[in-house]
mmCIF file of C-alpha atoms in Angstrom:
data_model
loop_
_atom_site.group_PDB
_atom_site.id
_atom_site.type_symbol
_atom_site.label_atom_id
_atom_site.label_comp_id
_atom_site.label_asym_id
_atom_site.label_seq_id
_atom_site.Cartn_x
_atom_site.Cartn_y
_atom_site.Cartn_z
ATOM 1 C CA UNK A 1 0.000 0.000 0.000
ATOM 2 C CA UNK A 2 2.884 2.461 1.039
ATOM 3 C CA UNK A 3 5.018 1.799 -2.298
ATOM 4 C CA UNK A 4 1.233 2.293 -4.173
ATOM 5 C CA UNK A 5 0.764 5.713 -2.387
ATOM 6 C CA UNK A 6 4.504 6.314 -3.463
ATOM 7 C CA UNK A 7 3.938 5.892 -6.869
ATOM 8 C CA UNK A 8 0.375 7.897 -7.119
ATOM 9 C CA UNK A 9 2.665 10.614 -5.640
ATOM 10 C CA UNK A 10 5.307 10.333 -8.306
ATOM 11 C CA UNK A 11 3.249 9.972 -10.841
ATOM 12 C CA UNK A 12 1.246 13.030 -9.765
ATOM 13 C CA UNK A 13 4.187 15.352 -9.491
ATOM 14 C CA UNK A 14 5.392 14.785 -12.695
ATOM 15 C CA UNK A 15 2.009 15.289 -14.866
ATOM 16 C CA UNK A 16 1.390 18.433 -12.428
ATOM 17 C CA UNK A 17 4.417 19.965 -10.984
ATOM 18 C CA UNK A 18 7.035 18.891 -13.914
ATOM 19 C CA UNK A 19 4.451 19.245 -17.132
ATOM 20 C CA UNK A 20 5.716 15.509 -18.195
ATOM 21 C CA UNK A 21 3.700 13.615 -20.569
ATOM 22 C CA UNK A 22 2.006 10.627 -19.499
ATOM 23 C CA UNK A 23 4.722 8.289 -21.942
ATOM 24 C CA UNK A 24 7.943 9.787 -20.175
ATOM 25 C CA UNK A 25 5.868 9.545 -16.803
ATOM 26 C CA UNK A 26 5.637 5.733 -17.408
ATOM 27 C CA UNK A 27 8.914 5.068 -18.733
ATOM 28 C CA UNK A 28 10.196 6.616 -16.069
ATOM 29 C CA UNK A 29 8.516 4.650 -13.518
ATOM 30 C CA UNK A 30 8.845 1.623 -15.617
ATOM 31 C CA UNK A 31 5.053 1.031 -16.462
ATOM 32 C CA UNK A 32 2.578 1.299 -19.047
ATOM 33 C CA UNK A 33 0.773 5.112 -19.881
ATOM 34 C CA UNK A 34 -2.397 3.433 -19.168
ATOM 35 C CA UNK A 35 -1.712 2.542 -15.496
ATOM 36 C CA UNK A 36 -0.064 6.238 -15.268
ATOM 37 C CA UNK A 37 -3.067 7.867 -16.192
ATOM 38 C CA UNK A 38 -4.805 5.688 -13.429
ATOM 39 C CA UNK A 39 -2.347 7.285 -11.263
ATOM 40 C CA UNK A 40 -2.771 10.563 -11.985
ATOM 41 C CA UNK A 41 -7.066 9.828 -11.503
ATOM 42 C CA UNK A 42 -5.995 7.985 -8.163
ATOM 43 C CA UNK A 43 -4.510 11.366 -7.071
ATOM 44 C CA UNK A 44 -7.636 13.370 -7.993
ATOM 45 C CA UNK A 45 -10.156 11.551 -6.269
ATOM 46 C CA UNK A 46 -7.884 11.132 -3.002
ATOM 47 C CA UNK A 47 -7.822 15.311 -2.911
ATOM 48 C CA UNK A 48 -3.753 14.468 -3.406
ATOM 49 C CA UNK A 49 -4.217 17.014 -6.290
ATOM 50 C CA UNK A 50 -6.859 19.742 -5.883
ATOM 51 C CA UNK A 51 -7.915 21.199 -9.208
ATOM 52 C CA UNK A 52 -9.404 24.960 -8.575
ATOM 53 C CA UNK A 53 -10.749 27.439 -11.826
ATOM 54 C CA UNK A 54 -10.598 31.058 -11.333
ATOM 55 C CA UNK A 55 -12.358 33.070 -13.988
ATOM 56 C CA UNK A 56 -10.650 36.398 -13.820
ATOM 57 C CA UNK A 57 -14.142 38.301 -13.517
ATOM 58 C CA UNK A 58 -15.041 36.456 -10.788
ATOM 59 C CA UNK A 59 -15.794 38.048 -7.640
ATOM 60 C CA UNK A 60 -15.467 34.806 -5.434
ATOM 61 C CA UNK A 61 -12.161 35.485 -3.659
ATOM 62 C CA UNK A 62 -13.037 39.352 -2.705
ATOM 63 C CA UNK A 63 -16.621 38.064 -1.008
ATOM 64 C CA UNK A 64 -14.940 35.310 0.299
ATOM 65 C CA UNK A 65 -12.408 37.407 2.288
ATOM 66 C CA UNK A 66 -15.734 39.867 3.093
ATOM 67 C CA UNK A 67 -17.887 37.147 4.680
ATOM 68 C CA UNK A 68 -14.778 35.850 6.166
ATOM 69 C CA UNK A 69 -13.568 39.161 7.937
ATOM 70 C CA UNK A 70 -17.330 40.590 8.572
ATOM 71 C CA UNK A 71 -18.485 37.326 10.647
ATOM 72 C CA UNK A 72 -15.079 35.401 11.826
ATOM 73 C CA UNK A 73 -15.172 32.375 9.616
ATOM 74 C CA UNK A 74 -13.457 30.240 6.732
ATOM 75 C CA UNK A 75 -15.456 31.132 3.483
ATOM 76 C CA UNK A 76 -15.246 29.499 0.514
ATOM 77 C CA UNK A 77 -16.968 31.200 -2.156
ATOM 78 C CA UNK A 78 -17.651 28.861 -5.332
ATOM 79 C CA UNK A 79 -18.019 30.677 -8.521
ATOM 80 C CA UNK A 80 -20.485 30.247 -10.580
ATOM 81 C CA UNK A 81 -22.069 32.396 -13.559
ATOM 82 C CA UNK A 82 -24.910 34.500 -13.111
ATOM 83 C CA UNK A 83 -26.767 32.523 -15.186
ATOM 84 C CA UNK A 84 -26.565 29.693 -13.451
ATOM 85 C CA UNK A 85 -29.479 27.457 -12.310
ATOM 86 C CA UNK A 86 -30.284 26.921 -8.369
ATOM 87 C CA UNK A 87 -30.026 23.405 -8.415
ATOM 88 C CA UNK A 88 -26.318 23.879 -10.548
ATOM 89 C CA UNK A 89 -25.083 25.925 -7.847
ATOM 90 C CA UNK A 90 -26.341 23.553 -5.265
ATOM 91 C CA UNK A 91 -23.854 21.153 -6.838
ATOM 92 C CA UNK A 92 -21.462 23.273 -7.428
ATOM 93 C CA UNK A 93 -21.559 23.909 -3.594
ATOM 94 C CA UNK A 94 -21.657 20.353 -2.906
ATOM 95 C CA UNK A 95 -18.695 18.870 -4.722
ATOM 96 C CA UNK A 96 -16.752 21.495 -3.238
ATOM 97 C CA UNK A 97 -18.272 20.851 0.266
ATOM 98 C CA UNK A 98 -17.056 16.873 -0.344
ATOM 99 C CA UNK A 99 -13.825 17.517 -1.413
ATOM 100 C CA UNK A 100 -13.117 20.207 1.782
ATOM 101 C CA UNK A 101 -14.546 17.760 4.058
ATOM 102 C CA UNK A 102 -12.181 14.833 2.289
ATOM 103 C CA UNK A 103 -9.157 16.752 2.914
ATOM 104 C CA UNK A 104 -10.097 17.739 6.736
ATOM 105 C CA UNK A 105 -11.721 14.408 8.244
ATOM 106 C CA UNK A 106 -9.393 11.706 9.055
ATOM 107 C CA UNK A 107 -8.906 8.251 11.564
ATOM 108 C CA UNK A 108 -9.935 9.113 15.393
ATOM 109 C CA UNK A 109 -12.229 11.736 14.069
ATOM 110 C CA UNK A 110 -15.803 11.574 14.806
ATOM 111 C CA UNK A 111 -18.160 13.218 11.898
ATOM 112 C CA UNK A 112 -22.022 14.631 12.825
ATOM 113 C CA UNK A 113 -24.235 15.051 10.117
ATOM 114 C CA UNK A 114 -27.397 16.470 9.905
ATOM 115 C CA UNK A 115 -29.709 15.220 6.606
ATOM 116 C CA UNK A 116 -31.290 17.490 4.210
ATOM 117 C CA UNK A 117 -31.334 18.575 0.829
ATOM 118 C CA UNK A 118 -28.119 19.786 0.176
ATOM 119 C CA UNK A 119 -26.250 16.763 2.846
ATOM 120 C CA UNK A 120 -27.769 14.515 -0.069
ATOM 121 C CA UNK A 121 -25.989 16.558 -3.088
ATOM 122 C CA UNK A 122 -23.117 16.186 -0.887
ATOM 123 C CA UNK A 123 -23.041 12.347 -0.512
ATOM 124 C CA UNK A 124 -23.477 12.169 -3.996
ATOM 125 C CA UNK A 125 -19.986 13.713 -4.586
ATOM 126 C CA UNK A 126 -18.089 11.942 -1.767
ATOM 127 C CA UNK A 127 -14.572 10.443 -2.653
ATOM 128 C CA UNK A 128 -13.663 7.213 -0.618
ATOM 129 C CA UNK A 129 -10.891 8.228 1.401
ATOM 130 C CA UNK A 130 -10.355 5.031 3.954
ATOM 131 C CA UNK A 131 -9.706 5.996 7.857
ATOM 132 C CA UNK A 132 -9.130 4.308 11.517
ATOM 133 C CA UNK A 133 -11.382 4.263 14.179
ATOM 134 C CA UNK A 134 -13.184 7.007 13.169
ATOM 135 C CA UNK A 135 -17.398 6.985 13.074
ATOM 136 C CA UNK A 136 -20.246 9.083 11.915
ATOM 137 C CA UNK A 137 -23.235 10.104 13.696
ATOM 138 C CA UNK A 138 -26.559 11.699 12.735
ATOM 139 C CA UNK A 139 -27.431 14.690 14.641
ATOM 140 C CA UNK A 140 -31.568 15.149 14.477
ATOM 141 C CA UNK A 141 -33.757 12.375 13.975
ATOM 142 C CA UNK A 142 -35.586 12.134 11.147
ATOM 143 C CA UNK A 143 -38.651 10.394 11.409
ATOM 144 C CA UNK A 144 -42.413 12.160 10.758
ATOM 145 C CA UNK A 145 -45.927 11.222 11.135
ATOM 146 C CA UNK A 146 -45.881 9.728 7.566
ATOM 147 C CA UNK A 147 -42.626 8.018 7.393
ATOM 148 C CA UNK A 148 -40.390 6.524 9.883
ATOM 149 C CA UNK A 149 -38.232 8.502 8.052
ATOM 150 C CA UNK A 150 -35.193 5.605 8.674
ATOM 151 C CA UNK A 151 -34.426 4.902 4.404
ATOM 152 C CA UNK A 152 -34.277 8.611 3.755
ATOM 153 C CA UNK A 153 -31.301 9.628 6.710
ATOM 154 C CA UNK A 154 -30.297 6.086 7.280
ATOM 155 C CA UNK A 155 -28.660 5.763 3.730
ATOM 156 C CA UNK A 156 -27.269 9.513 3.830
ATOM 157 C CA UNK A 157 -25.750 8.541 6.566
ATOM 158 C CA UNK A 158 -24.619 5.504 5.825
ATOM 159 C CA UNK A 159 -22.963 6.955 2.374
ATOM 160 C CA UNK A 160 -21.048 9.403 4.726
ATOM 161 C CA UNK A 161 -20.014 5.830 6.771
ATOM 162 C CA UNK A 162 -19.386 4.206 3.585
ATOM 163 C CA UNK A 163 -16.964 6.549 2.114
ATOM 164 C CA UNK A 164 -14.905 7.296 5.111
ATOM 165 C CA UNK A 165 -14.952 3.114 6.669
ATOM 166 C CA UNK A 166 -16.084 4.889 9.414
ATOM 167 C CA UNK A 167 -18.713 3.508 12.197
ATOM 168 C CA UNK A 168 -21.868 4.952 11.531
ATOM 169 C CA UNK A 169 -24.238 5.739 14.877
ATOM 170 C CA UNK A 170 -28.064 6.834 13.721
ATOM 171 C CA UNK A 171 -30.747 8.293 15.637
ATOM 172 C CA UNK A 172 -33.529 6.605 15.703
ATOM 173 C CA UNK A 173 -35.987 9.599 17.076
ATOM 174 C CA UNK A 174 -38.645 11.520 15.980
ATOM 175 C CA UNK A 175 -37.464 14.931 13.758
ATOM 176 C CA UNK A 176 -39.794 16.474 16.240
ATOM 177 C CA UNK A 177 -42.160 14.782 19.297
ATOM 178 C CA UNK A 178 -45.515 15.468 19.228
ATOM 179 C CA UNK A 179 -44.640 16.918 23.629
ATOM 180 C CA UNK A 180 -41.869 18.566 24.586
ATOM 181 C CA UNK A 181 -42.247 15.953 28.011
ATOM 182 C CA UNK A 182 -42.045 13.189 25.578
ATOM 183 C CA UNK A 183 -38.264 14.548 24.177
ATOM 184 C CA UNK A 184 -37.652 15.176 27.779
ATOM 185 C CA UNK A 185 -37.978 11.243 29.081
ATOM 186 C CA UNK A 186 -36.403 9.660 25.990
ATOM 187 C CA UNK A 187 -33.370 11.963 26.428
ATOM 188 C CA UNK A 188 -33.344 10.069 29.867
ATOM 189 C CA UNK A 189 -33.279 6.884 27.954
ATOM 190 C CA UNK A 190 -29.750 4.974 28.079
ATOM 191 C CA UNK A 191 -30.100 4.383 24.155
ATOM 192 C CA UNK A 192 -30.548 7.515 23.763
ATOM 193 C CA UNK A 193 -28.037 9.118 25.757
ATOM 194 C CA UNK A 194 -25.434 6.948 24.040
ATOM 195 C CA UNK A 195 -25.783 8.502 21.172
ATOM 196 C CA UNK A 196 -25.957 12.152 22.508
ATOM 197 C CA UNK A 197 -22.401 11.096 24.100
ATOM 198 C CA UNK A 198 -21.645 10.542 20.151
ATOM 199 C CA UNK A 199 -22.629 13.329 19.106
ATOM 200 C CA UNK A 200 -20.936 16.138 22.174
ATOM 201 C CA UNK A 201 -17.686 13.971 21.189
ATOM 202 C CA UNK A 202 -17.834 15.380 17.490
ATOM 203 C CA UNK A 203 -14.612 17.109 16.036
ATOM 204 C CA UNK A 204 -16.562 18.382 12.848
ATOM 205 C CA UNK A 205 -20.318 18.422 12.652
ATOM 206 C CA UNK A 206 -22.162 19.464 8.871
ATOM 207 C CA UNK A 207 -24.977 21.056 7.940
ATOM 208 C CA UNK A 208 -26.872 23.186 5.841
ATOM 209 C CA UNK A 209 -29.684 26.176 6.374
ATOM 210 C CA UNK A 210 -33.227 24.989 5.419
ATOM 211 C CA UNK A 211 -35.345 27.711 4.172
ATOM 212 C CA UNK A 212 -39.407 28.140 4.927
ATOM 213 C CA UNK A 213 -39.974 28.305 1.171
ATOM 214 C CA UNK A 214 -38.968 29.269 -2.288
ATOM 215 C CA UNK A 215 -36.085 27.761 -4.880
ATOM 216 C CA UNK A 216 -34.947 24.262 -4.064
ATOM 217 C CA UNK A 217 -37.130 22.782 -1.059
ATOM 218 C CA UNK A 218 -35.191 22.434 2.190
ATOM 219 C CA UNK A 219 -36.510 18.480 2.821
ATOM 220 C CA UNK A 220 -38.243 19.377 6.667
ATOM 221 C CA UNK A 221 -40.643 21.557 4.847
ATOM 222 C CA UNK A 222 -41.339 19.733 2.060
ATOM 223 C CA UNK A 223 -41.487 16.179 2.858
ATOM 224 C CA UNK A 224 -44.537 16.312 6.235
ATOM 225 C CA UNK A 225 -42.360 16.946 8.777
ATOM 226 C CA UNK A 226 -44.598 20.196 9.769
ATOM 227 C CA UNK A 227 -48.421 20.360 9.760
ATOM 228 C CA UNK A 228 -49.512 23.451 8.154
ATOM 229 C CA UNK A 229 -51.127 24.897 12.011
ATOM 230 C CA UNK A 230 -46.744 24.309 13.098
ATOM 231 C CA UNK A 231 -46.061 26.746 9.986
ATOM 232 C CA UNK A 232 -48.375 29.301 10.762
ATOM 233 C CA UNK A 233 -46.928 29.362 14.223
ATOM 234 C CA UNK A 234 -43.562 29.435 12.853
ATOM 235 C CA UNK A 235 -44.213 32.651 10.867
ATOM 236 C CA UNK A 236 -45.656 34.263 13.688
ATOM 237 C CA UNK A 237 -42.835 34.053 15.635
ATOM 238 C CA UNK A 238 -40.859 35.389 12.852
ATOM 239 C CA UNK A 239 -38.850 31.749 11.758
ATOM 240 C CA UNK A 240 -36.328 32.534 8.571
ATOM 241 C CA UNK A 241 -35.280 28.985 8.706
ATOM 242 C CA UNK A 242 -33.584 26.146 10.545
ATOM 243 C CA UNK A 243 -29.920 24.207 11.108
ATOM 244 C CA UNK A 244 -30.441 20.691 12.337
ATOM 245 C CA UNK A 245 -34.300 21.517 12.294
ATOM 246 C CA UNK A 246 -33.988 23.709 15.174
ATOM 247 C CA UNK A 247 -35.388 26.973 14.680
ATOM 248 C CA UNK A 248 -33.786 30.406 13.984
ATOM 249 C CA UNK A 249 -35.171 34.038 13.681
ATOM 250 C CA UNK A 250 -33.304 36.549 11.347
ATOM 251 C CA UNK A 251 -31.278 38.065 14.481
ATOM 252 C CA UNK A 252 -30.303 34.660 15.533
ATOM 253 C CA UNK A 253 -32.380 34.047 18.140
ATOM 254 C CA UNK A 254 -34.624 30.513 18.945
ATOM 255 C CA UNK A 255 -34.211 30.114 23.136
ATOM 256 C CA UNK A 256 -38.026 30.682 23.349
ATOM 257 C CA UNK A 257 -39.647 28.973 20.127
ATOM 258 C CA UNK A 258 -41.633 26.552 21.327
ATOM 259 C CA UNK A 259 -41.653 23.910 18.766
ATOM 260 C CA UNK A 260 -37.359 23.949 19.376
ATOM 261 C CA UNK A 261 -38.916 22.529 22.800
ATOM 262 C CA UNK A 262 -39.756 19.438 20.616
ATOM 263 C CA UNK A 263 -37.139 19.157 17.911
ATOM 264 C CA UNK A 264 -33.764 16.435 18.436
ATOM 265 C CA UNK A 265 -31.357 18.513 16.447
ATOM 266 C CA UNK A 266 -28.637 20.206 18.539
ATOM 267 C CA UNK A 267 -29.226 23.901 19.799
ATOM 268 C CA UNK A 268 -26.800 26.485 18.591
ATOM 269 C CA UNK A 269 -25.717 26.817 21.731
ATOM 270 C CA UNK A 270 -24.717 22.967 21.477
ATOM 271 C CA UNK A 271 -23.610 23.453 18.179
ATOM 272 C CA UNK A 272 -20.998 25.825 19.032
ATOM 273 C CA UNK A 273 -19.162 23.075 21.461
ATOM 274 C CA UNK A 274 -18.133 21.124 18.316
ATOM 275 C CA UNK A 275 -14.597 22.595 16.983
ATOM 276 C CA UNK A 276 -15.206 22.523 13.190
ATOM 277 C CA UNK A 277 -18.691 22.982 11.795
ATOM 278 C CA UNK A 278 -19.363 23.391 7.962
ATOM 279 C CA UNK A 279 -22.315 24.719 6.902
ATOM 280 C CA UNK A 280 -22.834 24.328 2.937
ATOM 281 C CA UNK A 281 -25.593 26.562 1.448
ATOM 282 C CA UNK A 282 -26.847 27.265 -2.166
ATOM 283 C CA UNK A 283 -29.996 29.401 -3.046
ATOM 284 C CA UNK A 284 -31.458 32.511 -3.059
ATOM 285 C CA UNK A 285 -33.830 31.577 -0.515
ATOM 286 C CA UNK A 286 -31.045 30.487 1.770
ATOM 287 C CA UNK A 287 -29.492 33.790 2.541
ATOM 288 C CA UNK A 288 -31.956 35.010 5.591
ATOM 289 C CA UNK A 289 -31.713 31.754 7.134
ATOM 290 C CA UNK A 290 -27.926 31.458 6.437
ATOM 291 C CA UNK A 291 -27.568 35.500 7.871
ATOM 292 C CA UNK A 292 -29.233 33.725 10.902
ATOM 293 C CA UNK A 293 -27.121 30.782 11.403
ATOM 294 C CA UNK A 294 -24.134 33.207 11.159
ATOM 295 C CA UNK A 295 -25.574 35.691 14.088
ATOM 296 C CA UNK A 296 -25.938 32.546 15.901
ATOM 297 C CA UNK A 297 -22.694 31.547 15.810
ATOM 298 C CA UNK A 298 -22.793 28.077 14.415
ATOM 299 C CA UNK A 299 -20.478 28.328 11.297
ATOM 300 C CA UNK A 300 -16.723 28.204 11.587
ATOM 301 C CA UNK A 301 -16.675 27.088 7.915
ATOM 302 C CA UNK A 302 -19.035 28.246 5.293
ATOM 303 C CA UNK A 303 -19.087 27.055 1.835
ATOM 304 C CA UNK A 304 -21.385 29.196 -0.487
ATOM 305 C CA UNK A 305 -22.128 29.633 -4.069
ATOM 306 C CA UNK A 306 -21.030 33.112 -5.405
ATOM 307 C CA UNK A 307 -24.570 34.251 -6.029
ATOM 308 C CA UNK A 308 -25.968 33.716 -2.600
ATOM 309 C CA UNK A 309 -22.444 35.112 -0.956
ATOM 310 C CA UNK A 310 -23.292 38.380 -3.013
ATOM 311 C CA UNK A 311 -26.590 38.207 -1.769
ATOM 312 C CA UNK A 312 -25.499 37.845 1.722
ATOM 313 C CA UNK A 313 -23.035 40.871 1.632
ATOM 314 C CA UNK A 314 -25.992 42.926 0.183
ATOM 315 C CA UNK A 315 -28.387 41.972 2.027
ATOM 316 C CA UNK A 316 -26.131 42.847 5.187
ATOM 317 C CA UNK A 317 -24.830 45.657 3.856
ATOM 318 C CA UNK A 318 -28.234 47.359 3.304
ATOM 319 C CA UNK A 319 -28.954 46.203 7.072
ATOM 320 C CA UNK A 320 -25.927 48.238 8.361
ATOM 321 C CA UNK A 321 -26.938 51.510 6.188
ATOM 322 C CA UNK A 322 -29.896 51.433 7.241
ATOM 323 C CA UNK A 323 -28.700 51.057 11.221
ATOM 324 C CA UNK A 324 -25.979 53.865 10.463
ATOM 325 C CA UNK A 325 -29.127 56.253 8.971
ATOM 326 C CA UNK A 326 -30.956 55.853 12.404
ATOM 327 C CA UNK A 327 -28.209 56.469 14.524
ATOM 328 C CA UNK A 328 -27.317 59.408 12.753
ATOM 329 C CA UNK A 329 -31.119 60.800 13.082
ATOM 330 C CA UNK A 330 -31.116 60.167 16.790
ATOM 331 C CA UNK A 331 -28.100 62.084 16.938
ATOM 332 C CA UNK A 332 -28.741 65.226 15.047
ATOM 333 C CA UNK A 333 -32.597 65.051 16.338
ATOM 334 C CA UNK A 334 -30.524 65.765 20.070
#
């Protein structure tokens, strides 16, 4: 395996670093241009080689370093052009979110995942990088008053599991329970417990934003998780969205939603104990719920198509001119 590694290496540094064609590459390492080129592949799909495009009109880099010194995070601003459809950016966003999370997660690491729309696209783009003793666990449960909800998460999950030979720990709860007593007792439960240890233990948790409507459906609102009298309630209290299908209002706040009471995701306030957490979000409809999950504090790492990012800066932007314009009428009005 180590003299295999070697030669993906070699092989890789000469077609990249040394502009060698693939027939001095092989007759240099004594093989055949065919296994070379399998080589070269070997190194792509292990993230040894990273291949990134930067348009020069693109305005990824300067709103990357904008959302990254305005809020305190890593951004990583895809680019994409304007004309591109939602769900293209949501891939877009999810190959890169794969190939990040390939290159950070390793053996003795432990990996929480929340499901959704965008965790899918994710999955779908997922090298298999092999670790040690690592595991993955699911962070909300995801069963609903239709479904039991286990094929859906279970096999997002388990893809995450799959491509990392990591252990894979679900949660086999209720996306929300019908009484907030109910969550109460079975967080007493021993089962249940075990795999709340799980998840406090995690070095890197991911997640996206899920939006109340609009674009690309965010799955907890579009697949029965909510009766309609729960989104009426939701928009009273002034709900932009969700992360781990716990509530969030635009300013960030959710201590005193009462339908949080009954949802098994992880608070922000939990959230915020795990070191590394990537949030991945495509769409215009994601940016108030995203500008949320960033005044909550939950994202150390966001990874955002360029569209939305512009949004996001414009949208805040326009909040801070207006905040400037007030403060400047209070003062001259004393």
């Amino acid at each position: 395996m180590a003299d295999r590694e070697q030669d993906v290496l070699r092989a890789a540094s000469m077609y990249y670093l040394q502009d060698m064609k693939m027939e001095a590459i092989a007759k240099h390492l004594r093989t055949s241009r065919s296994t070379v080129s399998r080589l070269v592949k070997k190194a792509r799909e292990t993230g040894l080689v990273e291949i990134t495009l930067r348009p020069t009109q693109s305005r990824a880099p300067g709103l990357g370093a904008h959302i990254s010194a305005t809020y305190g995070i890593d951004a990583y601003v895809v680019p994409v052009p304007d004309s591109t459809q939602q769900v293209d950016r949501l891939d877009q966003v999810a190959l890169t979110t794969a190939r990040l999370l390939g290159s950070w997660f390793d053996s003795d690491m432990i990996l929480g995942i929340a499901w959704g729309t965008t965790l899918a696209a994710i999955s779908r783009h997922l090298s298999r990088k092999p670790t040690r003793g690592s595991a993955v666990v699911q962070l909300n449960g995801a069963a609903n008053t239709r479904t039991s909800g286990v094929h859906y998460a279970g096999d997002l999950i388990a893809g995450f599991g799959e491509a990392f030979d990591a252990h894979v720990h679900h949660f086999p709860v209720p996306a929300f329970f019908d009484f907030a007593e109910t969550k109460q007792a079975m967080w007493r439960e021993r089962s249940v417990r075990r795999v709340l240890d799980v998840q406090r233990r995690a070095d890197v948790a991911l997640f996206s934003v899920g939006a109340v409507s609009g674009g690309v459906p965010s799955h907890v609102y579009s697949a029965g998780y909510l009766e309609p009298e729960d989104i009426a309630v939701l928009d009273a209290e002034g709900v932009v969205g969700d992360v781990c299908t716990v509530f969030l209002r635009a300013d960030g706040t959710y201590r005193d939603i009462a339908l949080n009471e009954r949802a098994t995701g992880p608070g922000p306030d939990e959230l915020r104990r795990i070191p590394q957490r990537i949030c991945a979000v495509a769409g215009d409809n994601k940016v108030a719920p995203l500008r949320a999950a960033l005044r909550a504090g939950v994202v150390t790492h966001l990874v955002v198509d360029e569209i939305t990012a512009s949004h996001l800066i414009e949208q805040e932007t326009g909040r801070i001119s207006v905040a400037r314009t007030r403060n400047e009428s209070m003062h001259s009005g004393a």
